[in-house]
Structure formats: C-alpha cells, structure tokens
mmCIF file of C-alpha atoms in Angstrom:
data_model
loop_
_atom_site.group_PDB
_atom_site.id
_atom_site.type_symbol
_atom_site.label_atom_id
_atom_site.label_comp_id
_atom_site.label_asym_id
_atom_site.label_seq_id
_atom_site.Cartn_x
_atom_site.Cartn_y
_atom_site.Cartn_z
ATOM 1 C CA MET A 117 134.039 -6.679 106.474
ATOM 2 C CA GLU A 118 131.644 -5.005 104.050
ATOM 3 C CA ILE A 119 129.286 -7.212 102.035
ATOM 4 C CA THR A 120 129.765 -6.573 98.320
ATOM 5 C CA GLN A 121 127.111 -8.899 96.915
ATOM 6 C CA ILE A 122 123.749 -10.222 98.132
ATOM 7 C CA THR A 123 122.669 -13.109 95.948
ATOM 8 C CA ARG A 124 119.672 -14.563 97.812
ATOM 9 C CA PHE A 125 116.675 -12.716 99.202
ATOM 10 C CA ASP A 126 116.220 -15.010 102.190
ATOM 11 C CA GLY A 127 117.367 -15.215 105.791
ATOM 12 C CA VAL A 128 118.491 -11.808 107.019
ATOM 13 C CA TYR A 129 117.838 -10.467 103.494
ATOM 14 C CA ALA A 130 114.301 -11.853 103.175
ATOM 15 C CA PHE A 131 113.006 -8.276 103.417
ATOM 16 C CA LEU A 132 114.231 -7.792 99.827
ATOM 17 C CA SER A 133 111.861 -10.450 98.490
ATOM 18 C CA ASN A 134 108.743 -9.390 96.611
ATOM 19 C CA PHE A 135 106.868 -12.041 98.601
ATOM 20 C CA ILE A 136 107.364 -10.313 101.982
ATOM 21 C CA PRO A 137 104.415 -8.187 103.165
ATOM 22 C CA PHE A 138 105.090 -4.494 103.648
ATOM 23 C CA HIS A 139 103.073 -1.918 105.531
ATOM 24 C CA GLY A 140 101.577 -4.943 107.268
ATOM 25 C CA TYR A 141 99.382 -6.506 104.618
ATOM 26 C CA ILE A 142 100.351 -6.617 100.956
ATOM 27 C CA THR A 143 103.340 -7.698 98.905
ATOM 28 C CA VAL A 144 105.022 -6.262 95.841
ATOM 29 C CA GLU A 145 103.970 -9.476 94.091
ATOM 30 C CA HIS A 146 100.287 -8.742 94.806
ATOM 31 C CA LEU A 147 100.598 -5.214 93.364
ATOM 32 C CA PHE A 148 102.599 -6.342 90.352
ATOM 33 C CA GLN A 149 100.279 -9.204 89.440
ATOM 34 C CA ALA A 150 97.114 -7.137 89.974
ATOM 35 C CA SER A 151 98.493 -4.507 87.615
ATOM 36 C CA LYS A 152 98.274 -7.042 84.775
ATOM 37 C CA ALA A 153 94.484 -7.095 84.996
ATOM 38 C CA THR A 154 92.198 -5.672 82.357
ATOM 39 C CA ASN A 155 89.325 -5.206 84.802
ATOM 40 C CA ASP A 156 88.644 -4.502 88.476
ATOM 41 C CA LYS A 157 87.237 -7.974 89.165
ATOM 42 C CA ASP A 158 90.501 -9.683 88.190
ATOM 43 C CA ALA A 159 92.601 -7.078 90.001
ATOM 44 C CA GLN A 160 90.605 -7.593 93.213
ATOM 45 C CA TYR A 161 90.845 -11.372 92.807
ATOM 46 C CA ILE A 162 94.639 -11.035 92.829
ATOM 47 C CA LEU A 163 94.897 -8.352 95.516
ATOM 48 C CA PHE A 164 92.890 -10.466 97.952
ATOM 49 C CA ALA A 165 94.919 -13.631 97.395
ATOM 50 C CA PRO A 166 95.947 -14.956 100.827
ATOM 51 C CA THR A 167 99.613 -15.359 99.815
ATOM 52 C CA ALA A 168 102.055 -13.857 97.341
ATOM 53 C CA LYS A 169 102.454 -17.266 95.715
ATOM 54 C CA MET A 170 98.715 -17.429 95.121
ATOM 55 C CA ALA A 171 98.696 -13.847 93.795
ATOM 56 C CA LYS A 172 101.354 -14.894 91.276
ATOM 57 C CA GLN A 173 99.309 -17.951 90.264
ATOM 58 C CA ARG A 174 96.182 -15.836 89.862
ATOM 59 C CA GLY A 175 98.118 -13.271 87.829
ATOM 60 C CA ARG A 176 99.142 -16.001 85.410
ATOM 61 C CA ALA A 177 95.510 -17.075 84.951
ATOM 62 C CA ILE A 178 93.974 -13.772 83.830
ATOM 63 C CA ALA A 179 93.899 -11.940 80.528
ATOM 64 C CA LEU A 180 96.785 -9.459 80.371
ATOM 65 C CA ARG A 181 96.382 -5.820 79.511
ATOM 66 C CA THR A 182 97.628 -5.228 75.983
ATOM 67 C CA ASP A 183 100.440 -2.873 77.032
ATOM 68 C CA TRP A 184 101.772 -5.140 79.796
ATOM 69 C CA GLU A 185 105.166 -5.821 78.217
ATOM 70 C CA ASP A 186 105.643 -2.074 77.711
ATOM 71 C CA ILE A 187 104.816 -1.077 81.302
ATOM 72 C CA LYS A 188 105.826 -4.001 83.512
ATOM 73 C CA ASP A 189 109.201 -2.514 84.459
ATOM 74 C CA GLN A 190 107.599 0.772 85.512
ATOM 75 C CA VAL A 191 104.961 -1.130 87.497
ATOM 76 C CA MET A 192 107.679 -3.033 89.352
ATOM 77 C CA GLU A 193 109.592 0.171 90.032
ATOM 78 C CA LEU A 194 106.473 1.840 91.440
ATOM 79 C CA ALA A 195 105.591 -1.145 93.637
ATOM 80 C CA LEU A 196 109.139 -1.277 94.996
ATOM 81 C CA SER A 197 109.085 2.465 95.664
ATOM 82 C CA TYR A 198 106.035 1.938 97.903
ATOM 83 C CA LYS A 199 107.743 -0.888 99.747
ATOM 84 C CA PHE A 200 111.007 0.972 100.295
ATOM 85 C CA ALA A 201 109.556 4.447 100.851
ATOM 86 C CA LEU A 202 111.743 6.753 102.928
ATOM 87 C CA TYR A 203 111.612 6.389 106.702
ATOM 88 C CA THR A 204 110.018 2.940 106.565
ATOM 89 C CA PRO A 205 111.657 -0.062 108.247
ATOM 90 C CA PHE A 206 112.420 -1.661 104.869
ATOM 91 C CA ALA A 207 114.054 1.557 103.643
ATOM 92 C CA LYS A 208 116.369 1.520 106.643
ATOM 93 C CA GLN A 209 117.259 -2.124 105.981
ATOM 94 C CA LEU A 210 117.882 -1.415 102.305
ATOM 95 C CA ILE A 211 120.144 1.528 103.140
ATOM 96 C CA ALA A 212 122.044 -0.728 105.538
ATOM 97 C CA THR A 213 123.055 -2.959 102.603
ATOM 98 C CA GLY A 214 125.323 -0.105 101.530
ATOM 99 C CA ASN A 215 126.824 -0.491 98.103
ATOM 100 C CA ALA A 216 126.238 -4.238 97.927
ATOM 101 C CA HIS A 217 125.158 -5.596 94.563
ATOM 102 C CA LEU A 218 121.626 -7.006 95.007
ATOM 103 C CA GLU A 219 120.798 -10.010 92.860
ATOM 104 C CA GLU A 220 117.840 -12.320 93.346
ATOM 105 C CA GLY A 221 119.320 -15.736 92.841
ATOM 106 C CA ASN A 222 116.619 -18.366 92.369
ATOM 107 C CA ASN A 223 116.013 -21.973 91.475
ATOM 108 C CA TRP A 224 112.759 -21.442 89.567
ATOM 109 C CA GLY A 225 114.342 -20.236 86.329
ATOM 110 C CA ASP A 226 113.594 -16.501 86.494
ATOM 111 C CA THR A 227 116.241 -14.739 84.455
ATOM 112 C CA TYR A 228 114.236 -11.551 83.872
ATOM 113 C CA TRP A 229 113.941 -10.388 87.493
ATOM 114 C CA GLY A 230 116.697 -12.586 88.901
ATOM 115 C CA THR A 231 119.473 -15.034 88.161
ATOM 116 C CA VAL A 232 119.662 -18.806 88.296
#
C-alpha cells in the first residue's frame, strides 16, 4: 500500500525534520536562524548552538535583518536544497516517499511552516 500523506516528521520520517543534522553536523534550523542575523557575530552565535532548539531560541533573540520577511522563504528553500542534495542519503529517503503529501503536523502552533 502506497503512503499518500505524511503528517508528522518523526519516527521513520524524522529525517524530514529541520532539527535533524545533515552532512553530519548542522541542521536546516541552524542555517535558517543564522540567516536572520544582521552581523557575523550573531550568525556565528546561532551556527554554533549545540542543538537546533537552541539555534531557534538564539534566532529569536537577535535583531532581524530588515528584509527578513521578504527572503525567509528563499532562505528555507536554499537550506532544504543543501539538506536534500542529489545523491545524499536524505535525498534517497525523500525520493522514497514517492508522491506522498508532506505536512509537518505540530503541537507548538506553527501554521506558517506546518499545521496544527
């Protein structure tokens, strides 16, 4: 039976989460949050956060670049393209989901990047 919808990025589908390290060391969340920074010091502070959760917290505590709302979707797309680059393990896993609808269901109220 083919899966038609993936609604949680956990368990066997945890690889879809932005909090999962890729290429061994960094997460999409780290890249996304660091891209909000207006200076290298803040970007480094976020990039070197020990966890994705901490990177997100640090990203919420810095001054945002003035064009953030205009570019955040492109930043996310670029970060995800690094994570799921062709011939990487995550790319193979993503391809294996076939035509399934991917939807990040969550319980933290995010209706921009996911659903509640």
